Short mmCIF file of C-alpha atoms in Angstrom, two decimals:
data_model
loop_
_atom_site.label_atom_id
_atom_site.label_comp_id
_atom_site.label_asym_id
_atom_site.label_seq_id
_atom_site.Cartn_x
_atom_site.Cartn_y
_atom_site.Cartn_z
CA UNK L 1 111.94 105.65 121.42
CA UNK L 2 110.45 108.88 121.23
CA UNK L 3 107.92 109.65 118.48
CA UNK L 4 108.13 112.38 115.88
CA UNK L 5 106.15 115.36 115.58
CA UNK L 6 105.16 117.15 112.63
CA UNK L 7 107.90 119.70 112.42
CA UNK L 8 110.28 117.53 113.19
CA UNK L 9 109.19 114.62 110.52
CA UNK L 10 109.42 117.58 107.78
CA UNK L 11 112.93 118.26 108.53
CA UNK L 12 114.11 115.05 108.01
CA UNK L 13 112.74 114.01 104.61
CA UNK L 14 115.24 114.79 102.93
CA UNK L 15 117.51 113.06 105.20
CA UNK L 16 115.36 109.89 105.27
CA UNK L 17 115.46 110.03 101.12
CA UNK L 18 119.29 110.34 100.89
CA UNK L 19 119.39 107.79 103.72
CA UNK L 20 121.05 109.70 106.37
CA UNK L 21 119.17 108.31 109.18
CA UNK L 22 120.00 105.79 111.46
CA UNK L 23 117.82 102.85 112.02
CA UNK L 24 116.02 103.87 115.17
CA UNK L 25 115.59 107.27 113.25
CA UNK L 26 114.23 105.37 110.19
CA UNK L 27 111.37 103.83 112.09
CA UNK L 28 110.50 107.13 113.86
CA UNK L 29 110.43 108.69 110.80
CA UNK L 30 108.16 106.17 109.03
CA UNK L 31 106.02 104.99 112.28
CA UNK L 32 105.08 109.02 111.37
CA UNK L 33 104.47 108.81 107.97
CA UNK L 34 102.09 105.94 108.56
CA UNK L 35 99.60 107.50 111.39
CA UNK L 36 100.17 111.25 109.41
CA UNK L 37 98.46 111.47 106.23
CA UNK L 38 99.47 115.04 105.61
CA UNK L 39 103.29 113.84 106.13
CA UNK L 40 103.03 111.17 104.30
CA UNK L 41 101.68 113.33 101.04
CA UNK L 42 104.91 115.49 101.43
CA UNK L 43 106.93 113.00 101.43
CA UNK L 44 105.78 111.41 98.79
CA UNK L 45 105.43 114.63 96.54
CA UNK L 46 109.38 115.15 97.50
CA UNK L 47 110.46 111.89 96.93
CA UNK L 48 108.10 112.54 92.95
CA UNK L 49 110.55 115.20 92.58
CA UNK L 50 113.74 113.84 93.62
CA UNK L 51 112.84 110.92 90.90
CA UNK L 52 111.65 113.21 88.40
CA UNK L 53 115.05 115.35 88.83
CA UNK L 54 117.38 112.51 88.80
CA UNK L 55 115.37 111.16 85.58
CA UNK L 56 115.41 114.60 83.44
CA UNK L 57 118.23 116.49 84.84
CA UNK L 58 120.73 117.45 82.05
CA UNK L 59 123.98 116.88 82.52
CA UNK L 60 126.44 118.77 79.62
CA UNK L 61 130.26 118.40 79.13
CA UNK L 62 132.96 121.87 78.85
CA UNK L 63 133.40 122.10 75.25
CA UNK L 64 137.09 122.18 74.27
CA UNK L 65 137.37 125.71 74.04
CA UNK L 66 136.08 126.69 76.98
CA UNK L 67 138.85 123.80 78.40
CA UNK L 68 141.31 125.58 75.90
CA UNK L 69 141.21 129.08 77.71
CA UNK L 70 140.80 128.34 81.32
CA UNK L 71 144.46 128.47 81.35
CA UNK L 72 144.55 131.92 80.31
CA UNK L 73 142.18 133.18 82.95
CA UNK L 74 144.49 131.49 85.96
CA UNK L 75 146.77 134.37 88.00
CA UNK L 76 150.49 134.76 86.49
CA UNK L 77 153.62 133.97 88.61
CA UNK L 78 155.21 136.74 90.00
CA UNK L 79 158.60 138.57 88.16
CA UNK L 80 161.35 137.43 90.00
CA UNK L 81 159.79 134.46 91.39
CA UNK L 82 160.57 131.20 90.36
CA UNK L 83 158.08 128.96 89.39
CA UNK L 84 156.28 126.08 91.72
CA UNK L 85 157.16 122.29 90.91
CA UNK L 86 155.07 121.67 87.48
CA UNK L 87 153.21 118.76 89.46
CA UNK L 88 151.77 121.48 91.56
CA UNK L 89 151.31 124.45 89.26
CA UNK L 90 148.36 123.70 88.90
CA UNK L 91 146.71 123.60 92.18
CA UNK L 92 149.09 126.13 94.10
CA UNK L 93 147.69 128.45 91.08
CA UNK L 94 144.24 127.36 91.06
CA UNK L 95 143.69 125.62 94.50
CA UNK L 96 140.84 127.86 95.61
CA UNK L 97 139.05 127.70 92.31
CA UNK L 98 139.58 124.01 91.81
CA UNK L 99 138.24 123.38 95.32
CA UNK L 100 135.05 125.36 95.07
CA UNK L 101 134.42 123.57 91.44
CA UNK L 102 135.28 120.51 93.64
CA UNK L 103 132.85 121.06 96.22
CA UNK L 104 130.14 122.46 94.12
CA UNK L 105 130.64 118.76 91.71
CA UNK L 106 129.90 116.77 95.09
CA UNK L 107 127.35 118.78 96.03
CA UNK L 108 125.54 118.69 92.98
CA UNK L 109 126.50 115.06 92.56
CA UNK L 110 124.75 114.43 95.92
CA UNK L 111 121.73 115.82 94.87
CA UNK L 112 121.46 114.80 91.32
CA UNK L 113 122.08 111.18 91.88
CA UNK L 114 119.85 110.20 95.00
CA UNK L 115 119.91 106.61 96.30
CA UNK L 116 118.40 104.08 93.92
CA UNK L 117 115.19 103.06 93.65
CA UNK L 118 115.90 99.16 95.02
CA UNK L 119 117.24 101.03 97.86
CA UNK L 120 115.25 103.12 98.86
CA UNK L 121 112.66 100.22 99.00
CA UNK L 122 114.67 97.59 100.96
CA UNK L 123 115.51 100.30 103.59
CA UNK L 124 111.34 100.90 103.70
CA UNK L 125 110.40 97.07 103.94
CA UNK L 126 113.70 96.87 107.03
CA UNK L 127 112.43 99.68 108.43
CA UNK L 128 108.53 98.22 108.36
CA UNK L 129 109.43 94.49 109.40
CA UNK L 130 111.21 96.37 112.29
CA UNK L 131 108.38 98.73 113.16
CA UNK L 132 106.55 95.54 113.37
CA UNK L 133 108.39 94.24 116.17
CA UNK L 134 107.58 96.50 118.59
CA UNK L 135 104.97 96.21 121.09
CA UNK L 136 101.34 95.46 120.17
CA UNK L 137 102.82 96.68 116.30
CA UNK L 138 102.89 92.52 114.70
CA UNK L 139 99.08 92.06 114.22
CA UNK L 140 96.11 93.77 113.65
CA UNK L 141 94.64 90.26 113.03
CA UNK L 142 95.92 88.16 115.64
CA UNK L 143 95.24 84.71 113.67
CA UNK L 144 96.32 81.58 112.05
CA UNK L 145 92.78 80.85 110.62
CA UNK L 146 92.98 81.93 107.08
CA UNK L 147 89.47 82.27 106.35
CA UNK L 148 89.97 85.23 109.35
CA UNK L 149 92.80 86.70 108.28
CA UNK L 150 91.94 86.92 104.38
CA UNK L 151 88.37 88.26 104.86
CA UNK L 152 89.91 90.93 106.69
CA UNK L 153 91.42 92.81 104.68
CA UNK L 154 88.00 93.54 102.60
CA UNK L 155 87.46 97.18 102.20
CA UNK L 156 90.89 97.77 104.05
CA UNK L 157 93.41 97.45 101.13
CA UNK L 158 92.88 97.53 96.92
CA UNK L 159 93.98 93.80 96.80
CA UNK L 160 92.98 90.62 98.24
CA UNK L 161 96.04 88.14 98.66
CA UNK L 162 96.26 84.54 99.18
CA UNK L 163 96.85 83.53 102.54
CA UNK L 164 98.64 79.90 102.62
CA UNK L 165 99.27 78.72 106.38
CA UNK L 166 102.50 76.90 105.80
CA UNK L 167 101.49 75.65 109.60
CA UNK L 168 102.75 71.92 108.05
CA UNK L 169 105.96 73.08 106.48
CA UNK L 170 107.26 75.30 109.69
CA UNK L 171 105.91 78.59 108.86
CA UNK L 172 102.75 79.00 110.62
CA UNK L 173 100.51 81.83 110.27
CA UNK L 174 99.69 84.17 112.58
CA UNK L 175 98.08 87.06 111.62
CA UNK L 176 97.69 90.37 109.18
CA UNK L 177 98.34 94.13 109.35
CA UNK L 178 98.00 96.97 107.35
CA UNK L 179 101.21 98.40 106.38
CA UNK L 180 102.67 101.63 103.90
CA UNK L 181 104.80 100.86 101.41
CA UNK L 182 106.13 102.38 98.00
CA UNK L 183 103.72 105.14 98.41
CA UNK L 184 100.83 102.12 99.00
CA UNK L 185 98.82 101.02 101.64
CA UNK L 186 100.07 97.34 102.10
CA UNK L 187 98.59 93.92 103.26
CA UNK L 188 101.25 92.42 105.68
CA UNK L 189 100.96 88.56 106.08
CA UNK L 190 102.83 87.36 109.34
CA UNK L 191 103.97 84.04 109.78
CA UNK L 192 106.91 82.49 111.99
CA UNK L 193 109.95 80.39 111.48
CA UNK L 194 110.46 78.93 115.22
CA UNK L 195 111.16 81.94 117.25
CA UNK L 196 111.47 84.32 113.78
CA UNK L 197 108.88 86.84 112.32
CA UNK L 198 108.64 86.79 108.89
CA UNK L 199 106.62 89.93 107.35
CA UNK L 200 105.23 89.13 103.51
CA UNK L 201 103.85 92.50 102.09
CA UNK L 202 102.21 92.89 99.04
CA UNK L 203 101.08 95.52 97.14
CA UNK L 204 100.08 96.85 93.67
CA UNK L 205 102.79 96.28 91.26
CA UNK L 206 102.77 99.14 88.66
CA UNK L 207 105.40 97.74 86.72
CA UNK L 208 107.56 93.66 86.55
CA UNK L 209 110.67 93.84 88.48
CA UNK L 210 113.00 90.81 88.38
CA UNK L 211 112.74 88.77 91.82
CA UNK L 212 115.73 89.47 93.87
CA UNK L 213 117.39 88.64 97.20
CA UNK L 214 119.07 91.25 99.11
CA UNK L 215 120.00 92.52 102.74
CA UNK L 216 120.33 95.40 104.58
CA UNK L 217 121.43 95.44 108.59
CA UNK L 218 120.94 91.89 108.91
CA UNK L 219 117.32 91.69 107.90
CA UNK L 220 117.10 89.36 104.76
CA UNK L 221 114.77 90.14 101.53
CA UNK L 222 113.22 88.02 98.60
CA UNK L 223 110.79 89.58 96.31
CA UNK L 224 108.80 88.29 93.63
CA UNK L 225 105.47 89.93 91.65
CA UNK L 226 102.88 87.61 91.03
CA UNK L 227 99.23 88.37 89.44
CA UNK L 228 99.64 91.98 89.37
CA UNK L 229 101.06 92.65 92.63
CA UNK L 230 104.50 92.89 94.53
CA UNK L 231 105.56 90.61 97.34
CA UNK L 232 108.58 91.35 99.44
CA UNK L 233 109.40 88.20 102.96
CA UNK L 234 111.58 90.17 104.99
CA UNK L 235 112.90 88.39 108.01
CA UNK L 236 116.30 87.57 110.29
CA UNK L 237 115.94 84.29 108.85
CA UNK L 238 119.09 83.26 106.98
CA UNK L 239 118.92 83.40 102.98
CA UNK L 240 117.77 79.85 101.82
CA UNK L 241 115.22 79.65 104.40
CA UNK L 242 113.31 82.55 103.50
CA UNK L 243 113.87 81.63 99.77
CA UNK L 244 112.39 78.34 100.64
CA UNK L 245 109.43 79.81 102.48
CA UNK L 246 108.53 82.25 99.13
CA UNK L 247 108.37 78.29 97.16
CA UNK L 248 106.39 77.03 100.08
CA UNK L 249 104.31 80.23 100.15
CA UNK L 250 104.21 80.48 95.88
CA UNK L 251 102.51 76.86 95.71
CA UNK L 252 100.61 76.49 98.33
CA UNK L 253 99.24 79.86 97.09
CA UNK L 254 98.65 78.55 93.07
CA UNK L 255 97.19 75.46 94.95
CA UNK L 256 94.81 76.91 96.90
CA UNK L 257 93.47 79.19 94.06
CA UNK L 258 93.64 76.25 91.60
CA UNK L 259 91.37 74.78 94.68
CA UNK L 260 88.65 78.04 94.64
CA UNK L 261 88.61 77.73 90.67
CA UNK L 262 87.53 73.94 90.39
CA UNK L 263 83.57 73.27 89.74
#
Protein backbone atom coordinates (compact mmCIF):
# COMPACT_ATOMS: atom_id res chain seq x y z
CA UNK A 1 0.00 0.00 0.00
CA UNK A 2 1.44 3.14 -0.81
CA UNK A 3 1.87 5.80 1.89
CA UNK A 4 0.47 9.31 1.90
CA UNK A 5 2.21 12.43 1.56
CA UNK A 6 1.43 15.64 2.97
CA UNK A 7 -0.56 17.15 0.17
CA UNK A 8 -2.23 14.37 -0.45
CA UNK A 9 -3.33 13.57 3.42
CA UNK A 10 -4.81 17.33 3.37
CA UNK A 11 -7.04 16.62 0.57
CA UNK A 12 -8.67 13.92 1.99
CA UNK A 13 -9.77 15.10 5.43
CA UNK A 14 -12.67 15.95 4.65
CA UNK A 15 -13.29 12.81 2.92
CA UNK A 16 -11.94 10.69 5.82
CA UNK A 17 -14.50 12.85 8.26
CA UNK A 18 -17.62 12.25 6.09
CA UNK A 19 -16.30 8.70 5.67
CA UNK A 20 -15.78 8.53 2.05
CA UNK A 21 -12.77 6.46 2.11
CA UNK A 22 -12.35 3.03 1.61
CA UNK A 23 -10.65 0.87 4.09
CA UNK A 24 -7.21 0.60 2.58
CA UNK A 25 -7.62 4.48 2.16
CA UNK A 26 -8.62 4.79 5.86
CA UNK A 27 -5.40 3.29 7.13
CA UNK A 28 -3.25 5.37 4.70
CA UNK A 29 -4.86 8.19 5.79
CA UNK A 30 -4.44 7.58 9.54
CA UNK A 31 -0.93 5.52 9.36
CA UNK A 32 -0.26 9.55 8.25
CA UNK A 33 -1.86 11.24 10.82
CA UNK A 34 0.04 9.17 13.36
CA UNK A 35 3.89 9.68 12.14
CA UNK A 36 2.70 13.63 11.00
CA UNK A 37 2.16 15.84 13.82
CA UNK A 38 1.42 18.84 11.68
CA UNK A 39 -1.43 16.62 9.88
CA UNK A 40 -2.65 15.38 12.62
CA UNK A 41 -3.29 19.15 14.22
CA UNK A 42 -5.34 19.92 10.99
CA UNK A 43 -7.23 17.33 11.21
CA UNK A 44 -8.11 17.64 14.38
CA UNK A 45 -8.81 21.51 14.21
CA UNK A 46 -11.28 20.45 11.12
CA UNK A 47 -12.87 17.76 12.65
CA UNK A 48 -13.33 20.89 16.09
CA UNK A 49 -15.16 22.65 13.49
CA UNK A 50 -17.21 20.19 11.80
CA UNK A 51 -18.50 19.36 15.60
CA UNK A 52 -18.79 22.81 16.57
CA UNK A 53 -20.95 23.50 13.23
CA UNK A 54 -23.15 20.57 13.50
CA UNK A 55 -23.67 21.56 17.36
CA UNK A 56 -24.58 25.48 16.79
CA UNK A 57 -25.73 25.62 13.30
CA UNK A 58 -29.26 27.17 13.11
CA UNK A 59 -31.61 25.64 11.31
CA UNK A 60 -35.08 28.02 10.70
CA UNK A 61 -38.43 26.98 9.07
CA UNK A 62 -40.31 29.30 5.83
CA UNK A 63 -42.80 31.18 7.70
CA UNK A 64 -46.29 30.80 6.20
CA UNK A 65 -46.22 33.76 4.26
CA UNK A 66 -43.31 33.43 2.61
CA UNK A 67 -44.99 29.62 1.76
CA UNK A 68 -48.22 31.72 0.96
CA UNK A 69 -46.63 33.74 -2.03
CA UNK A 70 -44.22 31.44 -3.64
CA UNK A 71 -47.07 30.59 -5.77
CA UNK A 72 -47.35 33.95 -7.06
CA UNK A 73 -43.73 34.27 -8.07
CA UNK A 74 -43.94 30.78 -10.31
CA UNK A 75 -44.16 31.56 -14.43
CA UNK A 76 -47.96 31.69 -15.79
CA UNK A 77 -49.24 29.19 -18.43
CA UNK A 78 -49.32 30.38 -21.70
CA UNK A 79 -52.88 31.95 -23.45
CA UNK A 80 -54.08 29.39 -25.51
CA UNK A 81 -52.37 26.63 -23.88
CA UNK A 82 -54.00 24.24 -21.89
CA UNK A 83 -52.89 23.51 -18.67
CA UNK A 84 -50.41 20.42 -17.53
CA UNK A 85 -52.06 17.46 -15.45
CA UNK A 86 -52.55 19.19 -11.81
CA UNK A 87 -50.24 16.26 -10.40
CA UNK A 88 -47.51 17.84 -12.39
CA UNK A 89 -48.17 21.56 -12.33
CA UNK A 90 -46.16 21.87 -10.04
CA UNK A 91 -42.89 20.58 -11.11
CA UNK A 92 -43.31 21.11 -15.01
CA UNK A 93 -43.74 24.90 -13.62
CA UNK A 94 -41.17 24.88 -11.08
CA UNK A 95 -38.87 21.87 -11.96
CA UNK A 96 -35.68 23.89 -12.28
CA UNK A 97 -36.28 25.86 -9.13
CA UNK A 98 -37.44 22.92 -7.10
CA UNK A 99 -34.35 20.99 -8.19
CA UNK A 100 -31.74 23.57 -7.34
CA UNK A 101 -33.66 24.06 -3.75
CA UNK A 102 -33.38 20.21 -3.92
CA UNK A 103 -29.83 20.00 -4.47
CA UNK A 104 -28.79 22.89 -2.41
CA UNK A 105 -31.09 20.91 0.84
CA UNK A 106 -28.71 17.76 0.24
CA UNK A 107 -25.89 19.61 -0.02
CA UNK A 108 -26.31 21.52 2.94
CA UNK A 109 -27.77 18.48 4.65
CA UNK A 110 -24.43 16.72 3.89
CA UNK A 111 -22.52 19.16 5.47
CA UNK A 112 -24.57 20.16 8.39
CA UNK A 113 -25.16 16.72 9.67
CA UNK A 114 -21.63 14.93 9.52
CA UNK A 115 -21.33 11.29 10.64
CA UNK A 116 -21.88 10.77 14.35
CA UNK A 117 -19.64 10.88 16.88
CA UNK A 118 -19.84 6.78 17.76
CA UNK A 119 -18.96 6.58 14.22
CA UNK A 120 -16.53 8.32 13.57
CA UNK A 121 -14.75 6.50 16.52
CA UNK A 122 -15.48 2.84 15.61
CA UNK A 123 -14.22 3.55 12.02
CA UNK A 124 -10.80 5.06 13.97
CA UNK A 125 -10.38 2.00 16.44
CA UNK A 126 -11.14 -0.54 12.77
CA UNK A 127 -8.95 1.41 11.07
CA UNK A 128 -6.09 1.23 14.11
CA UNK A 129 -6.63 -2.61 14.99
CA UNK A 130 -6.06 -2.95 11.17
CA UNK A 131 -3.01 -0.71 10.92
CA UNK A 132 -1.84 -2.98 13.56
CA UNK A 133 -1.75 -5.92 11.50
CA UNK A 134 0.62 -5.06 9.22
CA UNK A 135 4.15 -5.87 9.28
CA UNK A 136 6.37 -5.11 12.29
CA UNK A 137 3.01 -2.55 13.20
CA UNK A 138 1.49 -5.22 16.43
CA UNK A 139 4.14 -4.38 19.12
CA UNK A 140 6.35 -1.92 20.20
CA UNK A 141 6.71 -4.15 23.33
CA UNK A 142 7.02 -7.52 22.14
CA UNK A 143 5.96 -9.22 25.64
CA UNK A 144 3.75 -11.28 27.75
CA UNK A 145 5.59 -10.27 31.02
CA UNK A 146 3.42 -7.66 32.52
CA UNK A 147 5.79 -6.11 34.75
CA UNK A 148 7.56 -5.29 30.99
CA UNK A 149 4.87 -4.26 29.27
CA UNK A 150 3.22 -1.90 32.05
CA UNK A 151 6.48 -0.13 33.03
CA UNK A 152 6.69 0.78 29.56
CA UNK A 153 4.51 2.95 28.93
CA UNK A 154 6.04 5.47 31.74
CA UNK A 155 6.67 8.82 30.30
CA UNK A 156 5.15 7.51 26.91
CA UNK A 157 1.37 8.06 27.48
CA UNK A 158 -0.75 10.36 30.36
CA UNK A 159 -2.14 7.05 31.86
CA UNK A 160 -0.86 3.96 33.27
CA UNK A 161 -3.32 0.91 32.65
CA UNK A 162 -3.62 -2.39 34.17
CA UNK A 163 -2.17 -5.05 32.31
CA UNK A 164 -3.97 -8.55 33.24
CA UNK A 165 -2.34 -11.57 31.20
CA UNK A 166 -5.45 -13.61 30.74
CA UNK A 167 -2.53 -16.28 29.63
CA UNK A 168 -4.90 -18.92 31.93
CA UNK A 169 -8.23 -17.99 30.47
CA UNK A 170 -7.06 -18.09 26.53
CA UNK A 171 -6.09 -14.61 26.00
CA UNK A 172 -2.50 -14.34 26.45
CA UNK A 173 -0.60 -11.25 26.37
CA UNK A 174 1.73 -10.25 24.11
CA UNK A 175 2.76 -6.98 24.03
CA UNK A 176 1.99 -2.91 23.96
CA UNK A 177 2.04 -0.06 21.43
CA UNK A 178 1.44 3.39 21.31
CA UNK A 179 -1.50 4.23 19.33
CA UNK A 180 -3.76 7.77 18.29
CA UNK A 181 -7.03 7.83 19.07
CA UNK A 182 -9.95 10.46 19.61
CA UNK A 183 -7.47 13.16 19.19
CA UNK A 184 -5.20 11.09 22.10
CA UNK A 185 -2.16 9.38 22.19
CA UNK A 186 -3.31 5.78 23.21
CA UNK A 187 -1.86 2.75 25.19
CA UNK A 188 -2.67 -0.38 23.02
CA UNK A 189 -2.67 -3.70 25.05
CA UNK A 190 -2.32 -6.80 22.63
CA UNK A 191 -3.36 -10.06 23.53
CA UNK A 192 -4.52 -13.19 21.36
CA UNK A 193 -7.49 -15.45 21.12
CA UNK A 194 -5.80 -18.66 19.31
CA UNK A 195 -4.76 -17.36 16.01
CA UNK A 196 -6.82 -13.74 16.69
CA UNK A 197 -5.35 -10.26 17.67
CA UNK A 198 -7.24 -8.53 19.97
CA UNK A 199 -6.20 -4.65 20.33
CA UNK A 200 -7.52 -3.03 23.94
CA UNK A 201 -6.89 0.81 23.76
CA UNK A 202 -7.38 3.08 26.36
CA UNK A 203 -7.31 6.49 26.73
CA UNK A 204 -8.46 9.58 28.72
CA UNK A 205 -12.12 9.62 29.01
CA UNK A 206 -13.33 13.29 29.08
CA UNK A 207 -16.74 12.43 29.57
CA UNK A 208 -19.05 8.59 30.71
CA UNK A 209 -20.30 6.98 27.66
CA UNK A 210 -22.57 3.92 28.08
CA UNK A 211 -20.53 0.58 27.21
CA UNK A 212 -21.57 -0.62 23.87
CA UNK A 213 -20.97 -3.39 21.32
CA UNK A 214 -20.83 -2.61 17.77
CA UNK A 215 -19.21 -3.61 14.29
CA UNK A 216 -18.02 -2.23 11.39
CA UNK A 217 -16.46 -4.48 8.26
CA UNK A 218 -16.31 -7.46 10.28
CA UNK A 219 -14.09 -6.19 13.04
CA UNK A 220 -16.09 -6.49 16.39
CA UNK A 221 -16.11 -3.64 19.28
CA UNK A 222 -16.91 -3.54 23.13
CA UNK A 223 -16.19 -0.49 25.06
CA UNK A 224 -16.40 0.28 28.55
CA UNK A 225 -14.76 3.49 30.75
CA UNK A 226 -13.38 2.54 33.85
CA UNK A 227 -11.37 4.89 36.47
CA UNK A 228 -11.30 7.81 34.31
CA UNK A 229 -10.37 6.37 31.12
CA UNK A 230 -11.91 4.74 27.88
CA UNK A 231 -11.33 1.19 26.78
CA UNK A 232 -12.34 -0.02 23.38
CA UNK A 233 -11.25 -4.59 22.46
CA UNK A 234 -11.50 -4.53 18.90
CA UNK A 235 -10.93 -7.85 17.25
CA UNK A 236 -12.34 -10.53 14.37
CA UNK A 237 -13.32 -12.44 17.27
CA UNK A 238 -17.05 -13.17 17.23
CA UNK A 239 -19.32 -11.01 19.74
CA UNK A 240 -19.54 -13.08 23.05
CA UNK A 241 -16.00 -13.88 22.99
CA UNK A 242 -14.69 -10.55 23.03
CA UNK A 243 -17.49 -9.59 25.53
CA UNK A 244 -16.20 -12.37 27.62
CA UNK A 245 -12.57 -11.31 27.33
CA UNK A 246 -13.59 -7.39 28.58
CA UNK A 247 -15.13 -9.65 32.06
CA UNK A 248 -11.97 -11.64 32.05
CA UNK A 249 -9.89 -8.50 31.42
CA UNK A 250 -12.36 -6.13 33.99
CA UNK A 251 -11.57 -8.61 37.03
CA UNK A 252 -8.53 -9.74 36.67
CA UNK A 253 -7.79 -5.98 36.37
CA UNK A 254 -9.91 -4.91 39.91
CA UNK A 255 -7.99 -8.03 41.25
CA UNK A 256 -4.76 -7.20 40.58
CA UNK A 257 -5.16 -3.55 41.85
CA UNK A 258 -7.12 -4.80 44.89
CA UNK A 259 -3.65 -6.98 45.05
CA UNK A 260 -1.13 -3.56 44.81
CA UNK A 261 -3.54 -1.82 47.47
CA UNK A 262 -3.31 -4.55 50.33
CA UNK A 263 -0.66 -3.77 53.32
Amino acid sequence: MAKLDCEQVRSLIDAALDGELDAVGQVAFDEHLVACPDCAAAHAARLAFVRRLRAEASRFAAPASLRARLPAGLPLRQAGRPPPPPRWRWWLTGGTWVASAAALAVSLALFLVPPGRQDELTRELVAAHVRSLMPDHLTDVPSSDRHTVKPWFNGKVGLSPPVPTLADKGFPLIGGRLDYVDEHTAAALVYRRNQHVINLFVWPAPGTPAPATTGRNGYNLVEWTRDGLRYAAVSDVNVAELENFQRLWTTAASEGEAENAAP
